[in-house]
CSV table of C-alpha atoms in Angstrom, one decimal:
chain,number,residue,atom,x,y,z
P,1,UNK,CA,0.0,0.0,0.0
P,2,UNK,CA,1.3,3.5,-0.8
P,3,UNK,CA,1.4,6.1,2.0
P,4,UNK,CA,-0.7,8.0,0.2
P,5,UNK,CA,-3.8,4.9,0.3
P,6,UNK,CA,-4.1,6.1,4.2
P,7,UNK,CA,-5.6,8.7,3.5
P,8,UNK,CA,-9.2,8.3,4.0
P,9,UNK,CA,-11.5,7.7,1.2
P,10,UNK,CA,-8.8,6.2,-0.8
P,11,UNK,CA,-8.6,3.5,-3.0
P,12,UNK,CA,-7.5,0.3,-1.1
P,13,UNK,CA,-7.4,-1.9,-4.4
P,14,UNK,CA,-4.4,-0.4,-6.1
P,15,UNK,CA,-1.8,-2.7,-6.4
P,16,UNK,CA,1.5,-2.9,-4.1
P,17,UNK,CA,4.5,-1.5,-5.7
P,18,UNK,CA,6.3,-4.4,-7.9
P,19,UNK,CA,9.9,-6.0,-6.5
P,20,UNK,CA,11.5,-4.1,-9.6
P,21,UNK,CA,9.9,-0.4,-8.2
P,22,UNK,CA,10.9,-1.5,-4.5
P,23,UNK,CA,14.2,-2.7,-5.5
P,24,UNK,CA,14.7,0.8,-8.0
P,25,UNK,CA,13.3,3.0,-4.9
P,26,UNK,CA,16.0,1.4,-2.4
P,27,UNK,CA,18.8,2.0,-4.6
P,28,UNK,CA,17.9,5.7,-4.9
P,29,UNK,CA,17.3,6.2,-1.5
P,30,UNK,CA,21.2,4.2,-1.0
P,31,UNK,CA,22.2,6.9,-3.5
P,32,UNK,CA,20.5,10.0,-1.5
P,33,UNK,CA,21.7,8.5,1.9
P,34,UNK,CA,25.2,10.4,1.4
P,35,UNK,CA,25.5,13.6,2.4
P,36,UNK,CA,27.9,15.0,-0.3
P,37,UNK,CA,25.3,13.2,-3.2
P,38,UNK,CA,22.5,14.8,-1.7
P,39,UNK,CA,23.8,17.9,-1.4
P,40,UNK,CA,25.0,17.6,-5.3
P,41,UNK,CA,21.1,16.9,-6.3
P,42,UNK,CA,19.7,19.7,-4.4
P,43,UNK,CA,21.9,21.9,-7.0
P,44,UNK,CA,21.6,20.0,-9.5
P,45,UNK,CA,17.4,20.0,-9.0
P,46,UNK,CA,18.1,23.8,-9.8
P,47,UNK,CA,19.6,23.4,-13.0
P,48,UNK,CA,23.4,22.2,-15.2
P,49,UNK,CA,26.8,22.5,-13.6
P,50,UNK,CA,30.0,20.8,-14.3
P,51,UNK,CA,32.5,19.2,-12.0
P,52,UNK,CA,34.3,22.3,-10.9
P,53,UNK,CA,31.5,24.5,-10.5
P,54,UNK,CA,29.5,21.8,-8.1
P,55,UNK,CA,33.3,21.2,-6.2
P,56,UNK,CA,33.4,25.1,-5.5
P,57,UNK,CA,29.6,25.9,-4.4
P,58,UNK,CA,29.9,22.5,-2.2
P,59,UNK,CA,34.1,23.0,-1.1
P,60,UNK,CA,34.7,19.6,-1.5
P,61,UNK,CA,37.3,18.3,-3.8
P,62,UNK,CA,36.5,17.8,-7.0
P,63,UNK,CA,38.2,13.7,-7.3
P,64,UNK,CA,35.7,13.3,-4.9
P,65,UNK,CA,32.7,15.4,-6.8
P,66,UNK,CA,33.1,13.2,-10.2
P,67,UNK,CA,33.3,10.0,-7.9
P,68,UNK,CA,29.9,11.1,-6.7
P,69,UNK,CA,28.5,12.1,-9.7
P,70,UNK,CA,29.3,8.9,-11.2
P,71,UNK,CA,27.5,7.2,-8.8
P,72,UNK,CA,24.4,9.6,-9.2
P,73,UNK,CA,24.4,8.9,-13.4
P,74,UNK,CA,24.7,5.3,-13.0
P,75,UNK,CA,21.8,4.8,-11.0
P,76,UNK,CA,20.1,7.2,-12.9
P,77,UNK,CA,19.6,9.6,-11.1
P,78,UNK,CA,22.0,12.6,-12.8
P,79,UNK,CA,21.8,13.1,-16.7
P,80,UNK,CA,24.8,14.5,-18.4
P,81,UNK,CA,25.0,17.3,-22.0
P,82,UNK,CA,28.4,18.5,-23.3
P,83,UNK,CA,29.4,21.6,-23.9
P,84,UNK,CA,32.7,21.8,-25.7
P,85,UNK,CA,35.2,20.0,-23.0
P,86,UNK,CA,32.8,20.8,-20.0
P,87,UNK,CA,30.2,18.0,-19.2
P,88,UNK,CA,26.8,19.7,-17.5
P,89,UNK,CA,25.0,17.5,-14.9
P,90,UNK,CA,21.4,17.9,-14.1
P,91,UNK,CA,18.5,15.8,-11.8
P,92,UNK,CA,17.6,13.8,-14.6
P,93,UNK,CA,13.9,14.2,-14.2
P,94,UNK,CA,11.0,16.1,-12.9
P,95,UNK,CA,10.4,13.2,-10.4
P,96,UNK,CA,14.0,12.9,-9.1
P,97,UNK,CA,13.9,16.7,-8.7
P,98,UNK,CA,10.7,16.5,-6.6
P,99,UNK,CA,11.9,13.8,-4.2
P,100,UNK,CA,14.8,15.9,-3.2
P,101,UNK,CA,12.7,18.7,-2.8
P,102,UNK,CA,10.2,16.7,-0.6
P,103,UNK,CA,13.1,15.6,1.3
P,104,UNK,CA,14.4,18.8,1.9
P,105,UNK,CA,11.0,20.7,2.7
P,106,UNK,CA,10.4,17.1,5.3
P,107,UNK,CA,14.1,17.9,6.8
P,108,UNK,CA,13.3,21.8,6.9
P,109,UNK,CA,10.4,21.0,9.5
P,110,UNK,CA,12.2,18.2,11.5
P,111,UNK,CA,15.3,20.4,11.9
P,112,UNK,CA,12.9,24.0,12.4
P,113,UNK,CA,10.0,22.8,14.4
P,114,UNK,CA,7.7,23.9,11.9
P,115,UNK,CA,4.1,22.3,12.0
P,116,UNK,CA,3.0,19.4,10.7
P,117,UNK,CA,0.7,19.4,7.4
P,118,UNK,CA,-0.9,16.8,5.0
């Protein structure tokens, strides 16, 4: 059941998730469970930077930014466009982009005390 099917009046006869969407959702959420990759999507949910640009905004070396970003594209999770010798990176879709911003916006009110809303 989805965590959304709690809600009441919802549909109780949609299918579970298949072992192939749980199994793709874990790896993701392996993927996001780093700090440093995490912080890379939340800039890359914004829009395309390369390697050195991502190393500077995040002051972490950038060996260890392509290490990460190789991680992110190969569990598809990054998408990558050249420009000449520079190689953008970008959340590869609208629905990576919104799990890091629900993420964020869930971490914002543990972290702030904000109130809880559905």
């Amino acid at each position: 059941m989805y965590a959304r099917d709690n809600v009441s009046g919802a549909d109780h006869s949609q299918e579970q998730p298949t072992p192939a969407q749980v199994s793709a959702a874990v790896d993701a959420f392996r993927m996001l469970s780093d700090a440093t990759r995490l912080r890379l999507m939340w800039l890359l949910s914004s829009g395309e930077l390369d390697v050195n640009s991502l190393a500077a905004a995040l002051g972490v070396p950038r060996p260890s930014v392509s290490q990460h970003l190789a991680k992110l594209r190969l569990a598809g999770l990054v998408t990558t466009r050249r420009e000449g010798r520079r190689v953008l990176y970008r959340a590869r879709d609208s629905h990576v982009r919104a799990l890091i911003a629900e993420a964020m916006f869930h971490a914002d009110h543990e972290v702030s005390g904000l109130p809880r809303h559905d």
